[in-house]
């Protein structure tokens, strides 16, 4: 318990393949994935992980068949409205990262209302990455910083790591110490490229709907047994 990450990020992957294996539609996999979201959130809350970021929809996911995109948006609206009571009961604060403006109106409204209703909660912060692209996030930050430089507001020397971080969606949130991806894919898929610079990565072949509380704890346990050297050598860390 004395080495709990403050921030865990998850690429929830494999819903479609999970459903297909069961002879079901992909959307059934997404619906069943919601239970795994509950499991991960409960697990994170229990051990007092301060921030849990879940990759729910990437900017690239708009390229999926319309039926699936519409289904995912409906599921999002439904889930947020169903869960709001339980989020409040468990002191969970909801936030989102990504371009929420491009989400359908009904999603944006539901999301905004849930963020508002949970903003005073003091427990785990659940961050949903929705219509998220890390490259876009970084590109926007570069534009904003360039503008500030041009306006004479900042000098080149003032462009530090912290300044860059403060221009990202995740401003004020510590970088994830641990990133988990399910489904056996070993890639980042445009997720938190800056923020994951020194994160420990955990890949599991389980599909997201099969990912349960124990799996979350397993990932934390493995994380706790990694040596994070940050460029140093092992002996320096012992002393
Ligand atoms: C992850 O599962 C959920 C989203 C991307 C919305 P997938 O839908 O990517 O499932 P697979 O990877 O095709 O099995
Ligand atoms: C990444 O999963 C996005 C989310 C989990 C929301 P994808 O299934 O879209 O990623 P790729 O396309 O396999 O890399
Ligand atoms: Mg996938």
PDB file of C-alpha atoms in Angstrom, residues 20-146:
ATOM      1  CA  UNK A  20     -16.974 -12.049 -32.079  1.00  0.00           C
ATOM      2  CA  UNK A  21     -15.533 -15.025 -30.209  1.00  0.00           C
ATOM      3  CA  UNK A  22     -18.948 -15.442 -28.620  1.00  0.00           C
ATOM      4  CA  UNK A  23     -20.737 -15.126 -31.961  1.00  0.00           C
ATOM      5  CA  UNK A  24     -22.163 -11.734 -30.970  1.00  0.00           C
ATOM      6  CA  UNK A  25     -22.214  -8.241 -32.480  1.00  0.00           C
ATOM      7  CA  UNK A  26     -19.315  -5.914 -31.661  1.00  0.00           C
ATOM      8  CA  UNK A  27     -21.687  -3.593 -29.806  1.00  0.00           C
ATOM      9  CA  UNK A  28     -22.477  -6.370 -27.352  1.00  0.00           C
ATOM     10  CA  UNK A  29     -18.775  -6.401 -26.505  1.00  0.00           C
ATOM     11  CA  UNK A  30     -18.809  -2.677 -25.838  1.00  0.00           C
ATOM     12  CA  UNK A  31     -21.864  -3.014 -23.595  1.00  0.00           C
ATOM     13  CA  UNK A  32     -20.183  -5.806 -21.631  1.00  0.00           C
ATOM     14  CA  UNK A  33     -17.057  -3.684 -21.380  1.00  0.00           C
ATOM     15  CA  UNK A  34     -18.961  -1.264 -19.144  1.00  0.00           C
ATOM     16  CA  UNK A  35     -18.853  -3.802 -16.325  1.00  0.00           C
ATOM     17  CA  UNK A  36     -15.057  -3.855 -16.598  1.00  0.00           C
ATOM     18  CA  UNK A  37     -15.061  -0.073 -16.291  1.00  0.00           C
ATOM     19  CA  UNK A  38     -16.936  -0.476 -12.988  1.00  0.00           C
ATOM     20  CA  UNK A  39     -14.448  -3.112 -11.852  1.00  0.00           C
ATOM     21  CA  UNK A  40     -11.409  -0.992 -12.683  1.00  0.00           C
ATOM     22  CA  UNK A  41     -12.923   2.082 -11.074  1.00  0.00           C
ATOM     23  CA  UNK A  42     -13.838   0.204  -7.901  1.00  0.00           C
ATOM     24  CA  UNK A  43     -10.393  -1.352  -7.697  1.00  0.00           C
ATOM     25  CA  UNK A  44      -8.701   2.013  -8.227  1.00  0.00           C
ATOM     26  CA  UNK A  45     -10.916   3.687  -5.612  1.00  0.00           C
ATOM     27  CA  UNK A  46     -10.311   0.959  -3.039  1.00  0.00           C
ATOM     28  CA  UNK A  47      -6.559   1.400  -3.124  1.00  0.00           C
ATOM     29  CA  UNK A  48      -6.862   5.169  -3.499  1.00  0.00           C
ATOM     30  CA  UNK A  49      -5.442   5.646  -6.957  1.00  0.00           C
ATOM     31  CA  UNK A  50      -6.026   9.367  -7.374  1.00  0.00           C
ATOM     32  CA  UNK A  51      -6.544   9.431 -11.174  1.00  0.00           C
ATOM     33  CA  UNK A  52      -7.835   6.733 -13.492  1.00  0.00           C
ATOM     34  CA  UNK A  53      -7.759   7.627 -17.190  1.00  0.00           C
ATOM     35  CA  UNK A  54      -9.707   5.386 -19.554  1.00  0.00           C
ATOM     36  CA  UNK A  55      -9.311   5.565 -23.320  1.00  0.00           C
ATOM     37  CA  UNK A  56     -12.900   5.261 -24.473  1.00  0.00           C
ATOM     38  CA  UNK A  57     -12.906   6.759 -27.985  1.00  0.00           C
ATOM     39  CA  UNK A  58     -10.056   7.948 -30.181  1.00  0.00           C
ATOM     40  CA  UNK A  59     -10.290  10.477 -33.013  1.00  0.00           C
ATOM     41  CA  UNK A  60      -9.448   7.539 -35.314  1.00  0.00           C
ATOM     42  CA  UNK A  61     -12.476   5.601 -34.063  1.00  0.00           C
ATOM     43  CA  UNK A  62     -14.785   7.886 -36.117  1.00  0.00           C
ATOM     44  CA  UNK A  63     -13.602   5.835 -39.098  1.00  0.00           C
ATOM     45  CA  UNK A  64     -15.485   2.751 -37.869  1.00  0.00           C
ATOM     46  CA  UNK A  65     -18.819   1.748 -39.438  1.00  0.00           C
ATOM     47  CA  UNK A  66     -21.523   4.320 -38.594  1.00  0.00           C
ATOM     48  CA  UNK A  67     -23.601   1.732 -36.760  1.00  0.00           C
ATOM     49  CA  UNK A  68     -20.784   1.034 -34.334  1.00  0.00           C
ATOM     50  CA  UNK A  69     -19.948   4.722 -33.787  1.00  0.00           C
ATOM     51  CA  UNK A  70     -23.628   5.537 -33.120  1.00  0.00           C
ATOM     52  CA  UNK A  71     -23.897   2.573 -30.779  1.00  0.00           C
ATOM     53  CA  UNK A  72     -20.818   3.675 -28.849  1.00  0.00           C
ATOM     54  CA  UNK A  73     -22.186   7.218 -28.463  1.00  0.00           C
ATOM     55  CA  UNK A  74     -25.548   5.854 -27.237  1.00  0.00           C
ATOM     56  CA  UNK A  75     -23.753   3.606 -24.790  1.00  0.00           C
ATOM     57  CA  UNK A  76     -21.769   6.549 -23.508  1.00  0.00           C
ATOM     58  CA  UNK A  77     -24.875   8.664 -22.873  1.00  0.00           C
ATOM     59  CA  UNK A  78     -26.699   5.768 -21.246  1.00  0.00           C
ATOM     60  CA  UNK A  79     -23.769   4.729 -19.068  1.00  0.00           C
ATOM     61  CA  UNK A  80     -23.032   8.205 -17.788  1.00  0.00           C
ATOM     62  CA  UNK A  81     -26.659   8.809 -16.876  1.00  0.00           C
ATOM     63  CA  UNK A  82     -26.991   5.372 -15.213  1.00  0.00           C
ATOM     64  CA  UNK A  83     -23.788   5.712 -13.229  1.00  0.00           C
ATOM     65  CA  UNK A  84     -24.031   9.251 -11.943  1.00  0.00           C
ATOM     66  CA  UNK A  85     -25.654   8.235  -8.662  1.00  0.00           C
ATOM     67  CA  UNK A  86     -23.039   5.596  -7.988  1.00  0.00           C
ATOM     68  CA  UNK A  87     -20.224   8.003  -8.901  1.00  0.00           C
ATOM     69  CA  UNK A  88     -21.506  10.446  -6.309  1.00  0.00           C
ATOM     70  CA  UNK A  89     -22.003   7.745  -3.711  1.00  0.00           C
ATOM     71  CA  UNK A  90     -18.392   6.655  -4.190  1.00  0.00           C
ATOM     72  CA  UNK A  91     -17.016  10.219  -4.217  1.00  0.00           C
ATOM     73  CA  UNK A  92     -15.790   9.799  -7.813  1.00  0.00           C
ATOM     74  CA  UNK A  93     -15.129  12.982  -9.747  1.00  0.00           C
ATOM     75  CA  UNK A  94     -15.619  12.764 -13.515  1.00  0.00           C
ATOM     76  CA  UNK A  95     -13.484  14.600 -16.055  1.00  0.00           C
ATOM     77  CA  UNK A  96     -12.807  14.207 -19.746  1.00  0.00           C
ATOM     78  CA  UNK A  97      -9.879  14.822 -22.076  1.00  0.00           C
ATOM     79  CA  UNK A  98     -10.130  15.131 -25.845  1.00  0.00           C
ATOM     80  CA  UNK A  99     -12.184  17.331 -28.132  1.00  0.00           C
ATOM     81  CA  UNK A 100     -15.614  17.123 -26.508  1.00  0.00           C
ATOM     82  CA  UNK A 101     -16.961  19.784 -28.892  1.00  0.00           C
ATOM     83  CA  UNK A 102     -17.010  17.304 -31.740  1.00  0.00           C
ATOM     84  CA  UNK A 103     -19.121  14.776 -29.820  1.00  0.00           C
ATOM     85  CA  UNK A 104     -22.834  14.547 -30.656  1.00  0.00           C
ATOM     86  CA  UNK A 105     -24.927  17.102 -28.720  1.00  0.00           C
ATOM     87  CA  UNK A 106     -26.576  14.513 -26.497  1.00  0.00           C
ATOM     88  CA  UNK A 107     -23.184  13.135 -25.419  1.00  0.00           C
ATOM     89  CA  UNK A 108     -21.716  16.529 -24.775  1.00  0.00           C
ATOM     90  CA  UNK A 109     -24.716  17.555 -22.677  1.00  0.00           C
ATOM     91  CA  UNK A 110     -24.721  14.352 -20.599  1.00  0.00           C
ATOM     92  CA  UNK A 111     -20.986  14.536 -20.068  1.00  0.00           C
ATOM     93  CA  UNK A 112     -21.073  18.194 -19.084  1.00  0.00           C
ATOM     94  CA  UNK A 113     -23.870  17.611 -16.609  1.00  0.00           C
ATOM     95  CA  UNK A 114     -22.097  14.625 -14.994  1.00  0.00           C
ATOM     96  CA  UNK A 115     -18.838  16.570 -14.696  1.00  0.00           C
ATOM     97  CA  UNK A 116     -20.730  19.404 -13.048  1.00  0.00           C
ATOM     98  CA  UNK A 117     -22.607  17.090 -10.660  1.00  0.00           C
ATOM     99  CA  UNK A 118     -19.464  15.302  -9.502  1.00  0.00           C
ATOM    100  CA  UNK A 119     -17.021  18.194  -9.391  1.00  0.00           C
ATOM    101  CA  UNK A 120     -16.932  18.451  -5.594  1.00  0.00           C
ATOM    102  CA  UNK A 121     -16.199  14.749  -5.065  1.00  0.00           C
ATOM    103  CA  UNK A 122     -12.955  14.072  -3.244  1.00  0.00           C
ATOM    104  CA  UNK A 123     -12.239  10.439  -4.178  1.00  0.00           C
ATOM    105  CA  UNK A 124     -10.748   9.034  -7.376  1.00  0.00           C
ATOM    106  CA  UNK A 125     -10.917  11.233 -10.460  1.00  0.00           C
ATOM    107  CA  UNK A 126     -12.159   9.250 -13.452  1.00  0.00           C
ATOM    108  CA  UNK A 127     -10.850  10.802 -16.656  1.00  0.00           C
ATOM    109  CA  UNK A 128     -12.549   9.652 -19.840  1.00  0.00           C
ATOM    110  CA  UNK A 129     -10.501  10.117 -22.999  1.00  0.00           C
ATOM    111  CA  UNK A 130     -13.202  10.866 -25.554  1.00  0.00           C
ATOM    112  CA  UNK A 131     -12.521  11.906 -29.115  1.00  0.00           C
ATOM    113  CA  UNK A 132      -8.943  11.981 -27.933  1.00  0.00           C
ATOM    114  CA  UNK A 133      -5.769  12.220 -30.030  1.00  0.00           C
ATOM    115  CA  UNK A 134      -2.429  12.766 -28.390  1.00  0.00           C
ATOM    116  CA  UNK A 135      -0.906  14.227 -31.559  1.00  0.00           C
ATOM    117  CA  UNK A 136      -3.711  16.809 -31.771  1.00  0.00           C
ATOM    118  CA  UNK A 137      -3.270  17.593 -28.088  1.00  0.00           C
ATOM    119  CA  UNK A 138       0.462  18.226 -28.584  1.00  0.00           C
ATOM    120  CA  UNK A 139      -0.121  20.161 -31.813  1.00  0.00           C
ATOM    121  CA  UNK A 140      -2.598  22.459 -30.052  1.00  0.00           C
ATOM    122  CA  UNK A 141      -0.136  22.998 -27.208  1.00  0.00           C
ATOM    123  CA  UNK A 142       2.610  23.916 -29.721  1.00  0.00           C
ATOM    124  CA  UNK A 143       0.310  26.452 -31.390  1.00  0.00           C
ATOM    125  CA  UNK A 144      -0.674  28.031 -28.076  1.00  0.00           C
ATOM    126  CA  UNK A 145       2.935  28.250 -26.913  1.00  0.00           C
ATOM    127  CA  UNK A 146       4.080  29.675 -30.254  1.00  0.00           C
TER     128      UNK A 146
END
